[in-house]
XYZ file of C-alpha atoms in Angstrom:
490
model
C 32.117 -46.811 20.262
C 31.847 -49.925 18.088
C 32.403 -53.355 18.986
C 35.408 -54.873 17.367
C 36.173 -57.898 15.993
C 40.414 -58.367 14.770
C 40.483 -60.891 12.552
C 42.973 -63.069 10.927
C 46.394 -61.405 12.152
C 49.176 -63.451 14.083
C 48.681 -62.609 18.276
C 51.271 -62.446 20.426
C 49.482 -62.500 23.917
C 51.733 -62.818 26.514
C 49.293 -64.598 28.209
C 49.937 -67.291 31.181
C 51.042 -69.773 28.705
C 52.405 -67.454 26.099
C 50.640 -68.136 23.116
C 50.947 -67.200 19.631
C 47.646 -67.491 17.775
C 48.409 -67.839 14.146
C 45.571 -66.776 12.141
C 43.718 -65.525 15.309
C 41.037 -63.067 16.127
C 40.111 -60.816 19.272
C 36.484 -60.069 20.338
C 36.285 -56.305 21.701
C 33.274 -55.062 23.252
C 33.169 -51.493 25.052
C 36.788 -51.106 26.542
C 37.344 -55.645 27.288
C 38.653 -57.967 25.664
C 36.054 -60.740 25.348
C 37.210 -63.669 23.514
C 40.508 -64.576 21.697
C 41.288 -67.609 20.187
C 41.425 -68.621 16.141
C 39.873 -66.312 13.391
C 37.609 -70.024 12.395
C 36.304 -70.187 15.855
C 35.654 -66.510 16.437
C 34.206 -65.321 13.535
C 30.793 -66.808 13.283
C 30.259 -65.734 16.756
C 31.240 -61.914 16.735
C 28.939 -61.540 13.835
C 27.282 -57.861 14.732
C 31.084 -56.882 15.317
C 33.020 -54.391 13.465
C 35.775 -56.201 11.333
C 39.296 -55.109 11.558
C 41.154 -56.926 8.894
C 44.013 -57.738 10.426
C 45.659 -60.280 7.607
C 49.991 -59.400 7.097
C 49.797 -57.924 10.214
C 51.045 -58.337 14.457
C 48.258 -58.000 16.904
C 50.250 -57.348 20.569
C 49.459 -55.445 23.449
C 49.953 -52.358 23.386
C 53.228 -51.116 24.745
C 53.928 -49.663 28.520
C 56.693 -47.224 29.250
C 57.322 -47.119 32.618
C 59.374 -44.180 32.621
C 59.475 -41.046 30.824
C 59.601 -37.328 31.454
C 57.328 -34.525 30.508
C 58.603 -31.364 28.887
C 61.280 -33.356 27.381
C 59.441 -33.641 23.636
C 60.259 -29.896 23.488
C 64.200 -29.568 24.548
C 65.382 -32.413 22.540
C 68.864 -31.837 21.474
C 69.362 -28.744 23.693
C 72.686 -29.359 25.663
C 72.715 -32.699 24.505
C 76.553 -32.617 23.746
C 77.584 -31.891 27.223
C 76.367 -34.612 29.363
C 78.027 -34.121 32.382
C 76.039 -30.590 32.496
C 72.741 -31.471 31.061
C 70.846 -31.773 34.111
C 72.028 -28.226 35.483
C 71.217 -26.352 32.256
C 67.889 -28.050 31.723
C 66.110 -28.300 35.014
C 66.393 -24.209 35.413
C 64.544 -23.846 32.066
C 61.573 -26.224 33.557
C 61.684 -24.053 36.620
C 61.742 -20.482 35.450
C 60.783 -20.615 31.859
C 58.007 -23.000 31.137
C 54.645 -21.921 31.034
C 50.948 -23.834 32.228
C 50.581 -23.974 27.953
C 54.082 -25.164 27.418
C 53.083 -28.358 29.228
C 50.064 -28.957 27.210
C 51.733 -28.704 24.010
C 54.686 -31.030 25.312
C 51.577 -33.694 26.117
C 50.371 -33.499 22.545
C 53.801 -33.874 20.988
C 55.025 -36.494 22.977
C 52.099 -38.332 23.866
C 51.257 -38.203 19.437
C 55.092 -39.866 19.285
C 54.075 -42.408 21.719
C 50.836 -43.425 19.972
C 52.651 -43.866 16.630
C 55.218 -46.299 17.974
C 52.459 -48.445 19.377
C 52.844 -46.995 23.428
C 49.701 -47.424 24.875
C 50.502 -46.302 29.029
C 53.117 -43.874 29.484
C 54.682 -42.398 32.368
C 55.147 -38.923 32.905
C 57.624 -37.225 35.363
C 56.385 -33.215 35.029
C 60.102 -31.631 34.565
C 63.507 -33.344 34.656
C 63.541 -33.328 38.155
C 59.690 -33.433 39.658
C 57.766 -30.050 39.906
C 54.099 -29.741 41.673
C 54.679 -26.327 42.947
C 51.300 -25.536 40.168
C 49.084 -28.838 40.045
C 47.774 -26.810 36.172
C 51.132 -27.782 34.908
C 50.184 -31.720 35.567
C 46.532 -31.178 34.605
C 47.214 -29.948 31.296
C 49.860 -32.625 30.488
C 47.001 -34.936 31.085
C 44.650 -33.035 29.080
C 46.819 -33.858 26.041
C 46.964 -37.546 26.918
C 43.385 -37.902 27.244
C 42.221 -36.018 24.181
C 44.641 -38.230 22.350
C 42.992 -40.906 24.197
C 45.994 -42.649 25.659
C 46.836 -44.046 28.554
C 49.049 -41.411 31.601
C 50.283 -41.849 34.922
C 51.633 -38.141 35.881
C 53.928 -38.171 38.304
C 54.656 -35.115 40.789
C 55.880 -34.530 44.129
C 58.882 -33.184 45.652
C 61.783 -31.520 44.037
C 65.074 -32.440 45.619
C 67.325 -30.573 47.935
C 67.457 -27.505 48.558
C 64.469 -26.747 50.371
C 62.628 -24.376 49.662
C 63.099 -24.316 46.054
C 63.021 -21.269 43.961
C 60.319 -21.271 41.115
C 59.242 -18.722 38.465
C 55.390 -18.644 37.374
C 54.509 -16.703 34.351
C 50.585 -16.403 34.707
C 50.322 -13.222 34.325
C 52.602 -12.750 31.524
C 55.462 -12.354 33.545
C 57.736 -13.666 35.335
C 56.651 -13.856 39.534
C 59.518 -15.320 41.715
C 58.471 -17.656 44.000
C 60.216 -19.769 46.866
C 58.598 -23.404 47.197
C 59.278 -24.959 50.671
C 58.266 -28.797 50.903
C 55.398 -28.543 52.154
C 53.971 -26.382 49.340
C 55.151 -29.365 47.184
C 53.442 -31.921 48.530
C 50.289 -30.046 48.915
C 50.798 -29.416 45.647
C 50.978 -33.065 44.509
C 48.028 -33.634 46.432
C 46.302 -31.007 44.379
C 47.082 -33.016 41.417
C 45.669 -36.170 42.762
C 42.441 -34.335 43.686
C 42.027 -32.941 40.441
C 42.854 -35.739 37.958
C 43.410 -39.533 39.350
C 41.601 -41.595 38.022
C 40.275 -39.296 35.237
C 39.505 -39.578 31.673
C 37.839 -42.618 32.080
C 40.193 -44.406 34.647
C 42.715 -43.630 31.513
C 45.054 -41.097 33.472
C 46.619 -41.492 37.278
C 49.255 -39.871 39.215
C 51.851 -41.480 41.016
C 53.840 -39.564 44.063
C 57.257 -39.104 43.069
C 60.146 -37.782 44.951
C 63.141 -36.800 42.828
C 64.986 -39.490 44.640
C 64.744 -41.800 47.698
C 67.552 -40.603 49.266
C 67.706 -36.584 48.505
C 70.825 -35.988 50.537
C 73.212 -37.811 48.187
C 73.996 -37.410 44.557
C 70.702 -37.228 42.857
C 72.102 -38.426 39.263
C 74.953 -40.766 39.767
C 76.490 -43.596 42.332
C 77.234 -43.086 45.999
C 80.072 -44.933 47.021
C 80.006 -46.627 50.693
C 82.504 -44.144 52.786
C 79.854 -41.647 51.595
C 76.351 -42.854 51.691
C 76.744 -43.287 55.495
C 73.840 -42.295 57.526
C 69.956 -40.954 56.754
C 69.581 -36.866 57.390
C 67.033 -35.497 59.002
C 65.610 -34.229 55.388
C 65.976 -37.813 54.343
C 63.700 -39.576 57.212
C 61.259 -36.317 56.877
C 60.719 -37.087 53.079
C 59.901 -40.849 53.429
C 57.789 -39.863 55.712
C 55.207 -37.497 54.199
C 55.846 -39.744 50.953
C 54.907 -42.397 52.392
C 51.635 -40.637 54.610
C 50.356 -38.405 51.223
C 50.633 -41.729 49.154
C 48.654 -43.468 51.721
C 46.503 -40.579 52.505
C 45.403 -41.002 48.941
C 46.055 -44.665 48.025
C 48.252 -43.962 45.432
C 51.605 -45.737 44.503
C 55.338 -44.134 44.183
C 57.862 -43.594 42.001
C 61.239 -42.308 41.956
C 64.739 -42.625 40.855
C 67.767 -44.713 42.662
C 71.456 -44.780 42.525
C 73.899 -46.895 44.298
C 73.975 -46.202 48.220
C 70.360 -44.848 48.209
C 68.863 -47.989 48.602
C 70.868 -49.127 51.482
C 70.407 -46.119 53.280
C 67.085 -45.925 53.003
C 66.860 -49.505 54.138
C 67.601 -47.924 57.431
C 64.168 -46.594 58.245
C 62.593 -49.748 58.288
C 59.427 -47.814 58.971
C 59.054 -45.492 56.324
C 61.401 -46.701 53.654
C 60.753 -45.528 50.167
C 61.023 -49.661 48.936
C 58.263 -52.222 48.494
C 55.845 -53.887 46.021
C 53.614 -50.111 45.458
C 57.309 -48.606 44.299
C 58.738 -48.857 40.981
C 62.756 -47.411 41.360
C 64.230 -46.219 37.612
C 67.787 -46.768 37.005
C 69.801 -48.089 39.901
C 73.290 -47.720 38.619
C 76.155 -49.003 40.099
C 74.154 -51.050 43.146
C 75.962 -53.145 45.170
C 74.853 -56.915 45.938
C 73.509 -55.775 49.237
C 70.866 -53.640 47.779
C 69.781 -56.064 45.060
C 69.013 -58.486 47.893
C 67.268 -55.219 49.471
C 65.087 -54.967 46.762
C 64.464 -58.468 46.723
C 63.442 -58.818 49.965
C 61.313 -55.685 49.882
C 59.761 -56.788 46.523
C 60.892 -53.317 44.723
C 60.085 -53.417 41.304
C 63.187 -51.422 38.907
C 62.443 -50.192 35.922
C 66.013 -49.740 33.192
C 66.226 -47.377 30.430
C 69.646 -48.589 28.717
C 72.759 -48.466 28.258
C 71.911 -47.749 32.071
C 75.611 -47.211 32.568
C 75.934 -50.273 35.507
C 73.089 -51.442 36.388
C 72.697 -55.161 37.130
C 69.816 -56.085 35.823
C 70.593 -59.827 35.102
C 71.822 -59.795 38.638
C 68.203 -58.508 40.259
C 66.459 -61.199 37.855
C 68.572 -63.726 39.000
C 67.514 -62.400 42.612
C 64.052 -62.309 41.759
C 63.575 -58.197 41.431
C 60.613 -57.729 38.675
C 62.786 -55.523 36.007
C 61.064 -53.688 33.177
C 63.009 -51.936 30.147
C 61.546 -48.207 29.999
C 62.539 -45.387 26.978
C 63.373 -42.752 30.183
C 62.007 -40.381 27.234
C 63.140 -37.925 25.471
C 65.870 -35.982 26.314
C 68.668 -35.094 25.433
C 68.992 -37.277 22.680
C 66.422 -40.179 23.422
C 63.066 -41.509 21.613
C 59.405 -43.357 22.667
C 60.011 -45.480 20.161
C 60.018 -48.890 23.354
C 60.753 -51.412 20.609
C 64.010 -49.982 19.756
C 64.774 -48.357 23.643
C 64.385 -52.707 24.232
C 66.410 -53.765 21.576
C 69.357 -51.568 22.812
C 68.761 -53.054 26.265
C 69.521 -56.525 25.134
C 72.488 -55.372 22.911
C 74.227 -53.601 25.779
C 73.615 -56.900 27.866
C 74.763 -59.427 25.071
C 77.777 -57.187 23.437
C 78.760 -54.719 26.563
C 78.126 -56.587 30.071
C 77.787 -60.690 29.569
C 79.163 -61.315 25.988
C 76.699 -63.859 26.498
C 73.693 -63.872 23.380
C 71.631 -66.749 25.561
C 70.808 -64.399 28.210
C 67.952 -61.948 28.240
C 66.391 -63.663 24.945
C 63.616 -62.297 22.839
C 60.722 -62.997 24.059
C 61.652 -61.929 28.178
C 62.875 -58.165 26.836
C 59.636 -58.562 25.644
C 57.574 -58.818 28.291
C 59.533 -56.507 30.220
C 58.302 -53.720 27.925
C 54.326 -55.276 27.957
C 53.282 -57.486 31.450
C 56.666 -57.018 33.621
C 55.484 -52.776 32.815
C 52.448 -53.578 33.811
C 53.189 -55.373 36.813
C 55.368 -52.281 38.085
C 52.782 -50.274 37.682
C 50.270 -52.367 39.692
C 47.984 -52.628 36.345
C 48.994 -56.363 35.442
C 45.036 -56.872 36.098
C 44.170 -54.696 33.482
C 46.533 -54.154 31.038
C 49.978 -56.159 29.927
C 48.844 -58.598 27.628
C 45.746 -59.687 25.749
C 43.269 -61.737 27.414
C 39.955 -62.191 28.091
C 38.308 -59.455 30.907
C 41.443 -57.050 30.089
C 41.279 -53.489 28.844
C 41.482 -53.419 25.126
C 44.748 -52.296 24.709
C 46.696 -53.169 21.343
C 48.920 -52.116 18.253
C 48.575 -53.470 15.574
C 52.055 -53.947 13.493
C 52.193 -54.080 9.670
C 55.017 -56.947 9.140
C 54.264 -56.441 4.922
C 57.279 -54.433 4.709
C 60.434 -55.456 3.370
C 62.305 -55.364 6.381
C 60.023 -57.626 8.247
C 59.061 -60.478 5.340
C 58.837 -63.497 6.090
C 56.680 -63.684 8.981
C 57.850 -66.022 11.373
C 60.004 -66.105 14.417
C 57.542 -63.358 15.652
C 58.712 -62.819 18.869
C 62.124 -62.312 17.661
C 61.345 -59.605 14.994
C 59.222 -57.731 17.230
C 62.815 -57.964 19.492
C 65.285 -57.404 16.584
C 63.779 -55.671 13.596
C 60.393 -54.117 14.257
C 60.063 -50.416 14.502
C 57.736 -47.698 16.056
C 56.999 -46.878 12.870
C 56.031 -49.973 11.962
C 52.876 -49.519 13.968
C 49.770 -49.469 11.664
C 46.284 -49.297 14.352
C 46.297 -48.604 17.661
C 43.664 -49.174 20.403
C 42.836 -48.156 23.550
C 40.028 -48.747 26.016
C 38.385 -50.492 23.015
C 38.595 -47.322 20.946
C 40.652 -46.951 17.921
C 42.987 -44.144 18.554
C 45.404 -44.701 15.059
C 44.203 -46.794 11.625
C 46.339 -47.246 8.922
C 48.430 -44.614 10.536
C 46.138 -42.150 10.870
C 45.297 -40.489 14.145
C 41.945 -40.105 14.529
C 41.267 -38.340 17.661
C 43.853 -35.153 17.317
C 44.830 -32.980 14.644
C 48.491 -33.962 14.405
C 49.218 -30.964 12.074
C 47.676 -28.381 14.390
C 49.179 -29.901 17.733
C 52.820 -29.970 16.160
C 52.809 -26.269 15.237
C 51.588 -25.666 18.602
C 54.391 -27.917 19.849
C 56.920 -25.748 17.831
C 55.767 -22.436 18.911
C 55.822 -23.420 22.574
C 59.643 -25.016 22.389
C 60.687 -22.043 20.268
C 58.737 -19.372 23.110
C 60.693 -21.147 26.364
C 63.603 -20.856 24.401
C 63.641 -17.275 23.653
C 61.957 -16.466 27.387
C 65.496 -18.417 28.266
C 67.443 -16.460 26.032
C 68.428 -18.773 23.732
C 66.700 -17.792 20.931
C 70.136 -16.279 18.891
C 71.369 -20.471 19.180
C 67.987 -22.030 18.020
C 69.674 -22.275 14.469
C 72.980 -23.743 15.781
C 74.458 -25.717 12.689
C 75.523 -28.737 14.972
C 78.890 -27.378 16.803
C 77.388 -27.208 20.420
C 77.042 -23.052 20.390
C 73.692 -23.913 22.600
C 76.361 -25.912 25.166
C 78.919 -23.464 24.841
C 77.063 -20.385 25.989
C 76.078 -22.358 29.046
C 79.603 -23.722 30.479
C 80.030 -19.866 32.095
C 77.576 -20.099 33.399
C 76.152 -23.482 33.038
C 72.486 -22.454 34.067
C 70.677 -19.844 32.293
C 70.190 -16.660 34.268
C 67.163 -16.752 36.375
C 64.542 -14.185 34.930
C 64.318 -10.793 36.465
C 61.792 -10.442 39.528
């Protein structure tokens, strides 16, 4: 790996005092950052380095989604016109039609889109809803991140209710029915953990993540008050060996929240799936009770907008650490965190406050760069460019026409810059993407792979007569009676 030297490019490094180096340089030796200051300054003293002409161009850290799913790269678009549905025709195809290969081809083709839009840590739920009945499915996901060199935190854990939960494997070429009871999901988890925390380099983690914190109520939408009354006995059991696994192997969690969860599980002040290790997506709909919950636990919430009604200026004004996350891909969503952020602050300025003072530029984005981090518990490392951290940056190429003149920075990154704007990418000191070229994977070979996987879940699903729908929803159609697709024969 050479040493690095970035030279003459604008920095944005969301640093303590949030400077903007015009004409700056960054000193990169093995995977740190070692000095960053002016290119006049830094030049004569990095002479040995390799030089990274940077002139025209953005140097920023590199970009943290917080939230994401895997598997999702390769559904896009399936049942994406019947929303109300999508979760019930989509999670069955994760568990009874994807394969251990399926999720290594998903982990090339998303984690390739993620590199070109400049995402340098993504998270990584394995299915729509969590799945760690076979820790391989995890392990290869992982296996794509760190050949592409990236940056993963895999999450797995429990599935939600009910217990056990059917599962089809297809090892052996076909499909083996298989009931998963809790405990073969944690265990399962914990396989993961064993096998790859803290792998590649420190570059890839796993997180324990429960489908939701509160599996007795509605796992995808608001619980309203004369509902979410009491904790079950499933609830108090899961928070339980959640929170023993996590501590077991000092790992953090993450998991999804709607209104009414987080007051209920505010009851079991013991075991209580809330606190500073947690990072809760979503939270629609909460009630002013729980955002003082989560303020007084320290919960951090991570938003993927429009977020239907979540209160996110309502938590910051509480002091709840929010961070802006792509909830990637599916059905109809991107990696591409500069635009997923730009939406954010639309929907707040034009939808919820009317209000274009609040949730400015430059805070939407940190809450995609050091308010990720800090979520994540990696603010140490990673989050914004300073001297000691990990080498993580993208490089933007603002010589385009949509993004002359250079100035305002902080606002074009916010307003106008795109994924594809991203022109070199680094990671751990090593450069993953120059001049928009990946270096480290054959992009080419890992999209055909991609393609044959989606197309080979599809037809094991039976969908293959709908792949070349024209647009009109036949795909949605076919699964409204039924609204799953069948289970594969045993």
């Amino acid at each position: 790996m050479d040493d690095l030297l970035l030279l003459h490019g604008t920095i944005v490094t969301v640093d303590a005092e949030r400077r903007i180096i015009e004409d700056g340089a960054i000193a990169i030796s093995g995977d740190r950052i070692v000095d960053i200051g002016s290119a006049s300054d830094l030049e004569p003293r990095h002479q040995r380095k390799k030089i990274v002409d940077c002139r025209g161009k953005l140097i920023i850290p590199g970009l943290i989604d917080a939230h994401g799913h895997a598997g999702h790269a390769l559904i896009r678009s399936i049942a994406t016109d019947t929303n109300s549905l999508w979760m019930r025709i989509v999670t069955p195809m994760y568990y009874h039609y994807a394969t251990r290969d399926y999720w290594y081809a998903d982990g090339l083709v998303g984690g390739l889109e993620r590199l070109r839009a400049g995402v340098t840590t993504g998270v990584s739920i394995i299915s729509s809803m969590p799945r760690s009945d076979d820790p391989v499915f995890a392990i290869n996901h992982a296996k794509a991140y760190g050949e592409i060199g990236l940056r993963e935190i895999i999450c797995v854990g429990p599935a939600g209710l009910p217990w056990p939960h059917r599962v089809t494997r297809w090892e052996t070429g076909q499909p083996v029915r298989h009931d998963v009871t809790f405990e073969e999901m944690i265990e399962g988890a914990e396989a993961t953990i064993e096998a790859i925390n803290g792998s590649a380099d420190g570059r890839i983690n796993v997180f324990l993540t429960p489908f939701t914190i509160v599996p007795s109520l509605d796992p995808s939408n608001p619980t309203t008050p004369d509902l979410a009354v009491n904790l079950t006995e499933n609830d108090r059991m899961q928070a339980r060996r959640v929170r023993e696994t996590a501590r077991k192997w000092g790992v953090r969690i993450h998991s999804d929240a709607f209104a009414g969860q987080i007051r209920m599980a505010f009851q079991d002040k013991e075991n209580a799936l809330l606190g500073p290790d947690i990072h809760l997506q979503h939270c629609w709909g909460i009630s002013h009770e729980e955002v003082d919950i989560l303020a007084e636990t320290g919960t951090y919430v991570t938003h993927a907008p429009p977020g239907r009604s979540t209160p996110i200026l309502d938590m910051m004004s509480k002091g709840v650490p929010v961070a802006i996350t792509t909830d990637g891909v599916s059905p109809s969503r991107h990696f591409d965190l500069l635009q997923t952020a730009r939406l954010a602050q639309f929907t707040q300025h034009l939808l919820h406050n009317h209000d274009r003072y609040l949730l400015p530029p430059g805070k939407v984005f940190e809450m995609i760069t050091i308010d990720a981090a800090k979520a994540l518990g990696m603010d140490h490392e990673i989050g914004s460019l300073e001297t000691g951290k990990k080498a993580d940056i993208a490089i933007i190429n603002m010589r385009q026409p949509h993004l002359v003149p250079n100035w305002m920075v902080v606002h074009r990154l916010v307003h106008q810059v795109l994924g594809s704007d991203v022109d070199t990418v680094i990671v751990d000191g090593k450069i993953l993407m120059e001049a928009g070229k990946v270096l480290t994977t054959d992009v080419e070979q890992a999209l055909e792979f991609g393609e044959r996987e989606a197309r080979a879940m599809a037809d094991r699903a039976g969908l293959k007569a709908h792949m070349h729908d024209p647009g009109w929803g036949q795909i949605s159609r076919t699964f409204r009676e039924p609204v799953v697709p069948p289970a594969p024969p045993v």
